[in-house]
Amino acid sequence: MHPKVGSLLSKFPRVELVRWETPIQYLPRVSRKLGVDVYVKRDDLTGFGIGGNKVRKLEFLLGDAVAKGCDTVITTGAVHSNHAFVTALAAKSLGLDAVLVLYGKEQLKGNYLLDKLMGIETRVYDVERTSELWPIAQKVAEELRNAGKKPYLIPAGGASPVGTLGYVRAAGEIYSQIRQLGVEFDSVVDAVGSGGTLAGLLLGSTIIDAPWQVVGIDVGGFVEGLNERVKNLALEAAELMGLSVDVPEPKIYDYGFGAYGKIVREVAELIRFVGTSEGIILDPVYTGKAFYGLMELAEKGELGESVLFIHTGGFPGVFHYGEEMLETIKKP
Ligand SMILES: Cc1ncc(COP(=O)(O)O)c(C=O)c1O
Ligand SMILES: NC1(C(=O)O)CC1
């Protein structure tokens, strides 16, 4: 861990959910295909529940909830939400209750099946996008307060200054790993949904004065005004840490293929290529689109000679959208 990052974060309550440094793995076949060295940080293996990037944010979010004596966690998302499921699972593992405020078609697949399997309370509403759920979540919180509960509200994706600390810490972890591996990166690339992961990587990379550029791949307009939101999240997290830093403008590319959650053949085929050539499973909503963007940008020379992809998880999405992916993929 980078000593400055470790020291700055030590004052924040954190529950340990990420039990180890996630490995950084070289991808020989992808690298050969691109003529660029591509590595992946296996944050799909963070080690709690389905893993993924949310676990890092939840260490600080649930640490804050416990420190404040809260007894029920409320968060929002689509019914396929990775964030919602792992948030509720982590809350339960700490003896807290959880209520998920969701939208979308209720199908016993992927994360929604896991929600039910784990006995998690879900409330599904007829709205079009996650942002419409926040006022509803606030009403649920009021209902619980009136029932004598002490709720802790977590925004979609855990995208708050406290949640952002999770990827500030990840940047400090990457710093210590590259020294052990003897590698350098020109770019660190991450899938962007609610923006918190990218904000944390941006702030953490600034704190450690990292040589790499931080690049976000927007997977489909999940959030309006994403660049400004990521920058503001990073600055608010810096303020929370007692820092005055100049965070660079976020570099975000749109590879949403037209809409958040839209399943497309190109991504389904890429998921098959990366799976069969490197043994790494990407998902059709986040990491598959992000890796597609990484490969296209690398081929254009936008990412330099050595690139680190943050595998942020999302595996249940394969089981939510698997049939649709097969329908789109070209027959072998
Ligand atoms: C698997 C996966 N990867 C990446 C992301 C993007 O992370 P963030 O919401 O921090 O932008 C999400 C959620 O948004 C996700 O579930
Ligand atoms: N990744 C997000 C989720 O709900 O899983 C969009 C935050």
CSV table of C-alpha atoms and ligand atoms in Angstrom, one decimal:
chain,number,residue,atom,x,y,z
A,1,MET,CA,0.0,0.0,0.0
A,2,HIS,CA,1.3,3.5,-0.8
A,3,PRO,CA,2.2,4.9,2.6
A,4,LYS,CA,0.5,8.3,2.0
A,5,VAL,CA,-2.7,6.7,0.9
A,6,GLY,CA,-2.6,4.2,3.7
A,7,SER,CA,-2.0,7.0,6.2
A,8,LEU,CA,-4.7,9.3,4.9
A,9,LEU,CA,-7.4,6.5,4.8
A,10,SER,CA,-6.5,5.2,8.2
A,11,LYS,CA,-8.8,7.8,9.9
A,12,PHE,CA,-11.9,6.5,8.2
A,13,PRO,CA,-13.9,3.6,9.6
A,14,ARG,CA,-13.6,0.5,7.3
A,15,VAL,CA,-15.0,-3.0,7.5
A,16,GLU,CA,-12.7,-5.5,5.9
A,17,LEU,CA,-14.4,-7.2,2.9
A,18,VAL,CA,-11.5,-7.3,0.4
A,19,ARG,CA,-9.4,-9.8,2.2
A,20,TRP,CA,-6.3,-9.7,-0.1
A,21,GLU,CA,-4.5,-7.8,-2.8
A,22,THR,CA,-6.4,-8.7,-6.1
A,23,PRO,CA,-3.8,-10.0,-8.6
A,24,ILE,CA,-2.5,-8.1,-11.6
A,25,GLN,CA,-2.4,-10.6,-14.6
A,26,TYR,CA,-0.8,-10.2,-18.0
A,27,LEU,CA,-2.9,-11.1,-21.0
A,28,PRO,CA,-0.5,-12.6,-23.6
A,29,ARG,CA,-2.9,-13.3,-26.3
A,30,VAL,CA,-4.8,-10.0,-26.1
A,31,SER,CA,-1.4,-8.2,-26.0
A,32,ARG,CA,-0.2,-10.1,-29.0
A,33,LYS,CA,-3.4,-9.2,-30.9
A,34,LEU,CA,-3.1,-5.5,-30.1
A,35,GLY,CA,0.7,-5.0,-30.1
A,36,VAL,CA,0.2,-3.4,-26.7
A,37,ASP,CA,0.9,-4.9,-23.3
A,38,VAL,CA,-2.5,-5.5,-21.5
A,39,TYR,CA,-2.7,-6.4,-17.9
A,40,VAL,CA,-5.9,-6.9,-15.8
A,41,LYS,CA,-6.4,-6.2,-12.1
A,42,ARG,CA,-8.7,-8.9,-11.0
A,43,ASP,CA,-11.1,-6.9,-8.9
A,44,ASP,CA,-13.7,-9.5,-9.9
A,45,LEU,CA,-11.9,-11.5,-7.2
A,46,THR,CA,-12.2,-9.0,-4.4
A,47,GLY,CA,-13.4,-12.0,-2.4
A,48,PHE,CA,-16.8,-11.1,-1.0
A,49,GLY,CA,-20.0,-12.4,-2.5
A,50,ILE,CA,-19.8,-12.0,-6.3
A,51,GLY,CA,-16.7,-9.8,-5.9
A,52,GLY,CA,-16.4,-6.7,-8.0
A,53,ASN,CA,-15.6,-3.1,-7.6
A,54,LYS,CA,-18.5,-2.4,-5.2
A,55,VAL,CA,-16.9,-4.4,-2.5
A,56,ARG,CA,-14.1,-1.8,-2.2
A,57,LYS,CA,-16.6,1.0,-1.8
A,58,LEU,CA,-18.7,-0.9,0.7
A,59,GLU,CA,-15.7,-1.3,3.0
A,60,PHE,CA,-15.9,2.4,3.7
A,61,LEU,CA,-19.7,2.9,3.2
A,62,LEU,CA,-20.6,0.1,5.7
A,63,GLY,CA,-17.8,1.1,8.0
A,64,ASP,CA,-19.5,4.5,8.1
A,65,ALA,CA,-22.9,2.9,8.6
A,66,VAL,CA,-21.7,0.8,11.5
A,67,ALA,CA,-19.8,3.7,13.1
A,68,LYS,CA,-23.0,5.7,13.0
A,69,GLY,CA,-25.0,2.9,14.7
A,70,CYS,CA,-27.2,2.4,11.7
A,71,ASP,CA,-29.2,-0.9,11.6
A,72,THR,CA,-30.6,-1.0,8.0
A,73,VAL,CA,-29.0,-0.2,4.7
A,74,ILE,CA,-31.1,1.1,1.7
A,75,THR,CA,-29.7,1.3,-1.8
A,76,THR,CA,-31.0,1.5,-5.4
A,77,GLY,CA,-30.4,0.0,-8.8
A,78,ALA,CA,-31.8,-2.1,-11.7
A,79,VAL,CA,-33.0,-5.6,-10.9
A,80,HIS,CA,-29.8,-6.8,-12.4
A,81,SER,CA,-27.7,-4.6,-10.2
A,82,ASN,CA,-24.4,-6.0,-9.0
A,83,HIS,CA,-24.1,-3.1,-6.5
A,84,ALA,CA,-27.5,-3.7,-5.0
A,85,PHE,CA,-27.0,-7.4,-4.4
A,86,VAL,CA,-23.5,-7.2,-2.9
A,87,THR,CA,-24.5,-4.2,-0.8
A,88,ALA,CA,-27.4,-6.1,0.8
A,89,LEU,CA,-25.2,-9.3,1.2
A,90,ALA,CA,-22.5,-7.3,2.9
A,91,ALA,CA,-24.9,-5.5,5.2
A,92,LYS,CA,-26.5,-8.8,6.2
A,93,SER,CA,-23.0,-10.3,6.9
A,94,LEU,CA,-22.5,-7.5,9.4
A,95,GLY,CA,-25.9,-8.1,11.1
A,96,LEU,CA,-27.6,-5.2,9.5
A,97,ASP,CA,-30.9,-5.3,7.6
A,98,ALA,CA,-31.2,-4.3,4.0
A,99,VAL,CA,-33.9,-3.0,1.6
A,100,LEU,CA,-33.2,-2.8,-2.1
A,101,VAL,CA,-35.2,-0.2,-4.1
A,102,LEU,CA,-35.1,-1.4,-7.7
A,103,TYR,CA,-36.6,-1.1,-11.1
A,104,GLY,CA,-36.9,-3.3,-14.1
A,105,LYS,CA,-38.5,-6.6,-15.2
A,106,GLU,CA,-38.5,-9.1,-12.3
A,107,GLN,CA,-36.9,-12.3,-13.6
A,108,LEU,CA,-35.3,-14.9,-11.4
A,109,LYS,CA,-31.9,-14.5,-13.1
A,110,GLY,CA,-28.5,-13.2,-12.2
A,111,ASN,CA,-28.4,-10.8,-9.3
A,112,TYR,CA,-32.2,-10.7,-8.8
A,113,LEU,CA,-32.1,-14.5,-8.3
A,114,LEU,CA,-29.3,-14.1,-5.8
A,115,ASP,CA,-31.3,-11.3,-4.0
A,116,LYS,CA,-34.2,-13.8,-3.6
A,117,LEU,CA,-31.9,-16.8,-2.8
A,118,MET,CA,-30.3,-14.8,0.1
A,119,GLY,CA,-33.7,-13.6,1.4
A,120,ILE,CA,-33.0,-10.0,0.7
A,121,GLU,CA,-35.9,-7.6,0.8
A,122,THR,CA,-36.5,-6.1,-2.6
A,123,ARG,CA,-39.0,-3.4,-3.6
A,124,VAL,CA,-39.4,-3.1,-7.4
A,125,TYR,CA,-40.9,0.1,-8.9
A,126,ASP,CA,-42.2,1.0,-12.4
A,127,VAL,CA,-39.7,3.6,-13.4
A,128,GLU,CA,-37.3,4.0,-16.3
A,129,ARG,CA,-34.0,4.6,-14.7
A,130,THR,CA,-32.1,4.4,-11.4
A,131,SER,CA,-32.0,8.1,-10.9
A,132,GLU,CA,-35.8,8.1,-10.4
A,133,LEU,CA,-35.5,5.7,-7.5
A,134,TRP,CA,-33.7,8.1,-5.1
A,135,PRO,CA,-36.8,10.0,-3.9
A,136,ILE,CA,-38.5,6.6,-3.4
A,137,ALA,CA,-35.5,5.4,-1.4
A,138,GLN,CA,-35.7,8.5,0.8
A,139,LYS,CA,-39.4,7.7,1.5
A,140,VAL,CA,-38.5,4.2,2.5
A,141,ALA,CA,-35.9,5.6,4.9
A,142,GLU,CA,-38.6,7.8,6.4
A,143,GLU,CA,-40.9,4.8,6.8
A,144,LEU,CA,-38.2,2.9,8.6
A,145,ARG,CA,-37.3,5.8,10.9
A,146,ASN,CA,-41.0,6.0,11.8
A,147,ALA,CA,-40.8,2.3,12.6
A,148,GLY,CA,-37.9,3.0,15.0
A,149,LYS,CA,-35.1,1.9,12.6
A,150,LYS,CA,-31.9,3.8,11.9
A,151,PRO,CA,-31.4,3.5,8.1
A,152,TYR,CA,-28.2,4.3,6.2
A,153,LEU,CA,-28.9,5.4,2.6
A,154,ILE,CA,-26.4,4.5,-0.1
A,155,PRO,CA,-26.7,6.1,-3.6
A,156,ALA,CA,-26.7,4.0,-6.7
A,157,GLY,CA,-23.3,2.3,-7.3
A,158,GLY,CA,-22.1,3.6,-3.9
A,159,ALA,CA,-21.2,6.8,-5.8
A,160,SER,CA,-20.6,9.1,-2.8
A,161,PRO,CA,-17.4,10.7,-1.4
A,162,VAL,CA,-17.2,8.0,1.2
A,163,GLY,CA,-17.6,5.2,-1.4
A,164,THR,CA,-15.0,6.9,-3.6
A,165,LEU,CA,-12.4,6.2,-0.9
A,166,GLY,CA,-12.5,2.5,-1.9
A,167,TYR,CA,-10.8,3.2,-5.2
A,168,VAL,CA,-8.4,5.7,-3.7
A,169,ARG,CA,-7.2,2.8,-1.7
A,170,ALA,CA,-7.1,0.6,-4.8
A,171,ALA,CA,-4.8,3.1,-6.5
A,172,GLY,CA,-2.5,2.8,-3.5
A,173,GLU,CA,-2.6,-1.0,-3.8
A,174,ILE,CA,-1.7,-0.8,-7.5
A,175,TYR,CA,1.3,1.4,-6.7
A,176,SER,CA,2.8,-1.2,-4.4
A,177,GLN,CA,2.0,-4.1,-6.9
A,178,ILE,CA,3.8,-2.4,-9.8
A,179,ARG,CA,6.9,-2.0,-7.7
A,180,GLN,CA,6.8,-5.8,-6.9
A,181,LEU,CA,6.1,-6.7,-10.6
A,182,GLY,CA,8.6,-4.3,-12.1
A,183,VAL,CA,6.0,-3.0,-14.6
A,184,GLU,CA,4.8,0.5,-15.5
A,185,PHE,CA,1.5,1.4,-17.0
A,186,ASP,CA,0.7,4.2,-19.5
A,187,SER,CA,-3.1,3.9,-18.9
A,188,VAL,CA,-5.4,2.5,-16.3
A,189,VAL,CA,-8.9,1.8,-17.8
A,190,ASP,CA,-12.2,1.3,-16.0
A,191,ALA,CA,-15.8,0.7,-16.8
A,192,VAL,CA,-18.0,3.7,-15.7
A,193,GLY,CA,-21.5,3.4,-14.5
A,194,SER,CA,-22.3,5.7,-11.5
A,195,GLY,CA,-18.7,7.2,-11.7
A,196,GLY,CA,-17.4,6.4,-8.2
A,197,THR,CA,-14.7,3.9,-9.2
A,198,LEU,CA,-13.2,6.3,-11.8
A,199,ALA,CA,-13.4,9.2,-9.3
A,200,GLY,CA,-11.5,7.1,-6.8
A,201,LEU,CA,-8.9,6.0,-9.3
A,202,LEU,CA,-8.5,9.6,-10.5
A,203,LEU,CA,-8.0,11.0,-7.0
A,204,GLY,CA,-5.8,8.1,-5.8
A,205,SER,CA,-3.6,8.4,-8.9
A,206,THR,CA,-3.3,12.1,-8.2
A,207,ILE,CA,-2.3,11.6,-4.6
A,208,ILE,CA,0.4,9.1,-5.5
A,209,ASP,CA,1.5,11.2,-8.5
A,210,ALA,CA,1.1,8.2,-10.7
A,211,PRO,CA,2.6,8.2,-14.2
A,212,TRP,CA,-0.4,6.7,-15.9
A,213,GLN,CA,-3.5,8.4,-17.4
A,214,VAL,CA,-6.9,7.2,-15.9
A,215,VAL,CA,-9.4,6.4,-18.6
A,216,GLY,CA,-13.1,5.7,-18.1
A,217,ILE,CA,-15.3,3.8,-20.5
A,218,ASP,CA,-18.9,4.9,-20.2
A,219,VAL,CA,-21.1,1.8,-20.6
A,220,GLY,CA,-24.3,3.6,-21.5
A,221,GLY,CA,-25.3,7.0,-20.1
A,222,PHE,CA,-26.1,5.6,-16.7
A,223,VAL,CA,-25.6,9.1,-15.3
A,224,GLU,CA,-26.2,12.6,-16.9
A,225,GLY,CA,-23.2,14.9,-16.9
A,226,LEU,CA,-20.8,12.1,-16.2
A,227,ASN,CA,-17.5,14.1,-16.6
A,228,GLU,CA,-18.6,16.8,-14.1
A,229,ARG,CA,-20.0,14.2,-11.7
A,230,VAL,CA,-16.8,12.2,-11.7
A,231,LYS,CA,-14.7,15.3,-11.2
A,232,ASN,CA,-17.0,16.6,-8.4
A,233,LEU,CA,-16.9,13.2,-6.6
A,234,ALA,CA,-13.1,13.2,-6.7
A,235,LEU,CA,-12.9,16.7,-5.3
A,236,GLU,CA,-15.5,16.0,-2.6
A,237,ALA,CA,-13.6,12.8,-1.6
A,238,ALA,CA,-10.4,14.9,-1.5
A,239,GLU,CA,-12.1,17.4,0.8
A,240,LEU,CA,-13.3,14.6,3.0
A,241,MET,CA,-9.7,13.4,3.3
A,242,GLY,CA,-8.6,17.0,4.2
A,243,LEU,CA,-6.7,17.4,0.9
A,244,SER,CA,-6.5,20.3,-1.5
A,245,VAL,CA,-5.5,18.7,-4.8
A,246,ASP,CA,-6.0,19.6,-8.5
A,247,VAL,CA,-7.7,16.5,-10.0
A,248,PRO,CA,-7.2,16.2,-13.8
A,249,GLU,CA,-10.3,16.4,-16.0
A,250,PRO,CA,-11.7,12.9,-16.4
A,251,LYS,CA,-11.0,11.2,-19.7
A,252,ILE,CA,-14.2,9.2,-20.5
A,253,TYR,CA,-15.1,7.5,-23.8
A,254,ASP,CA,-18.6,6.4,-24.7
A,255,TYR,CA,-18.9,2.6,-25.5
A,256,GLY,CA,-22.5,2.2,-24.4
A,257,PHE,CA,-23.6,1.1,-27.9
A,258,GLY,CA,-26.6,3.3,-27.6
A,259,ALA,CA,-28.0,2.5,-24.2
A,260,TYR,CA,-27.2,1.2,-20.7
A,261,GLY,CA,-27.8,-2.6,-20.5
A,262,LYS,CA,-28.2,-2.9,-24.3
A,263,ILE,CA,-26.8,-6.3,-25.4
A,264,VAL,CA,-24.8,-6.2,-28.6
A,265,ARG,CA,-23.2,-8.8,-30.8
A,266,GLU,CA,-19.8,-7.2,-30.9
A,267,VAL,CA,-19.5,-7.3,-27.1
A,268,ALA,CA,-20.9,-10.9,-26.9
A,269,GLU,CA,-18.3,-12.0,-29.4
A,270,LEU,CA,-15.5,-10.2,-27.5
A,271,ILE,CA,-16.6,-11.9,-24.3
A,272,ARG,CA,-16.2,-15.2,-26.1
A,273,PHE,CA,-12.8,-14.2,-27.4
A,274,VAL,CA,-11.4,-13.0,-24.0
A,275,GLY,CA,-12.9,-16.0,-22.3
A,276,THR,CA,-11.5,-18.6,-24.7
A,277,SER,CA,-8.1,-16.9,-25.1
A,278,GLU,CA,-7.4,-15.7,-21.5
A,279,GLY,CA,-9.8,-17.6,-19.3
A,280,ILE,CA,-11.3,-14.4,-18.1
A,281,ILE,CA,-15.1,-13.9,-18.1
A,282,LEU,CA,-16.4,-10.4,-18.8
A,283,ASP,CA,-20.0,-9.3,-18.5
A,284,PRO,CA,-22.3,-7.8,-21.2
A,285,VAL,CA,-23.3,-4.7,-19.3
A,286,TYR,CA,-20.0,-3.3,-17.9
A,287,THR,CA,-16.7,-5.0,-18.4
A,288,GLY,CA,-17.4,-6.4,-21.8
A,289,LYS,CA,-18.2,-3.0,-23.2
A,290,ALA,CA,-15.3,-1.4,-21.3
A,291,PHE,CA,-12.9,-4.0,-22.7
A,292,TYR,CA,-14.2,-3.5,-26.2
A,293,GLY,CA,-13.4,0.2,-25.7
A,294,LEU,CA,-10.0,-0.6,-24.4
A,295,MET,CA,-9.1,-2.7,-27.4
A,296,GLU,CA,-10.4,-0.1,-29.9
A,297,LEU,CA,-8.6,2.8,-28.1
A,298,ALA,CA,-5.4,0.7,-27.8
A,299,GLU,CA,-5.5,0.0,-31.5
A,300,LYS,CA,-5.8,3.7,-32.2
A,301,GLY,CA,-2.7,4.4,-30.0
A,302,GLU,CA,-4.7,6.3,-27.4
A,303,LEU,CA,-3.6,4.2,-24.4
A,304,GLY,CA,0.2,3.9,-24.9
A,305,GLU,CA,2.3,0.8,-24.8
A,306,SER,CA,1.2,-0.7,-21.4
A,307,VAL,CA,-2.4,-0.8,-20.2
A,308,LEU,CA,-4.0,-2.0,-16.9
A,309,PHE,CA,-7.7,-2.9,-17.1
A,310,ILE,CA,-9.7,-2.9,-13.9
A,311,HIS,CA,-11.9,-6.0,-14.0
A,312,THR,CA,-14.8,-4.7,-11.9
A,313,GLY,CA,-16.8,-8.0,-11.9
A,314,GLY,CA,-20.3,-8.2,-13.1
A,315,PHE,CA,-20.4,-12.0,-13.6
A,316,PRO,CA,-24.1,-12.4,-12.7
A,317,GLY,CA,-24.9,-10.3,-15.8
A,318,VAL,CA,-23.8,-13.2,-17.9
A,319,PHE,CA,-26.6,-15.3,-16.3
A,320,HIS,CA,-29.1,-12.5,-16.6
A,321,TYR,CA,-28.5,-11.8,-20.2
A,322,GLY,CA,-26.9,-15.0,-21.4
A,323,GLU,CA,-29.8,-16.1,-23.7
A,324,GLU,CA,-29.9,-12.7,-25.3
A,325,MET,CA,-26.1,-12.7,-25.8
A,326,LEU,CA,-26.4,-16.1,-27.6
A,327,GLU,CA,-29.1,-14.8,-29.9
A,328,THR,CA,-26.8,-11.9,-30.9
A,329,ILE,CA,-23.5,-13.8,-31.2
A,330,LYS,CA,-22.5,-15.1,-34.7
A,331,LYS,CA,-22.7,-18.9,-34.9
A,332,PRO,CA,-19.2,-20.4,-34.8
B,1,LIG,C1,-19.5,-4.9,-12.8
B,1,LIG,C2,-19.4,-3.4,-12.7
B,1,LIG,N1,-18.4,-2.8,-13.3
B,1,LIG,C3,-18.2,-1.4,-13.3
B,1,LIG,C4,-19.2,-0.6,-12.8
B,1,LIG,C5,-19.0,0.9,-12.8
B,1,LIG,O1,-18.6,1.3,-11.5
B,1,LIG,P1,-19.1,2.8,-11.0
B,1,LIG,O2,-20.6,2.7,-10.7
B,1,LIG,O3,-18.3,3.0,-9.9
B,1,LIG,O4,-18.9,3.7,-12.2
B,1,LIG,C6,-20.4,-1.2,-12.2
B,1,LIG,C7,-21.4,-0.4,-11.6
B,1,LIG,O5,-21.6,0.8,-12.0
B,1,LIG,C8,-20.5,-2.6,-12.1
B,1,LIG,O6,-21.5,-3.2,-11.6
B,2,LIG,N1,-23.0,-0.9,-11.4
B,2,LIG,C1,-24.2,-0.3,-10.9
B,2,LIG,C2,-25.1,-1.3,-10.3
B,2,LIG,O1,-26.2,-1.1,-9.8
B,2,LIG,O2,-24.6,-2.5,-10.3
B,2,LIG,C3,-24.8,0.8,-11.6
B,2,LIG,C4,-24.2,1.0,-10.3
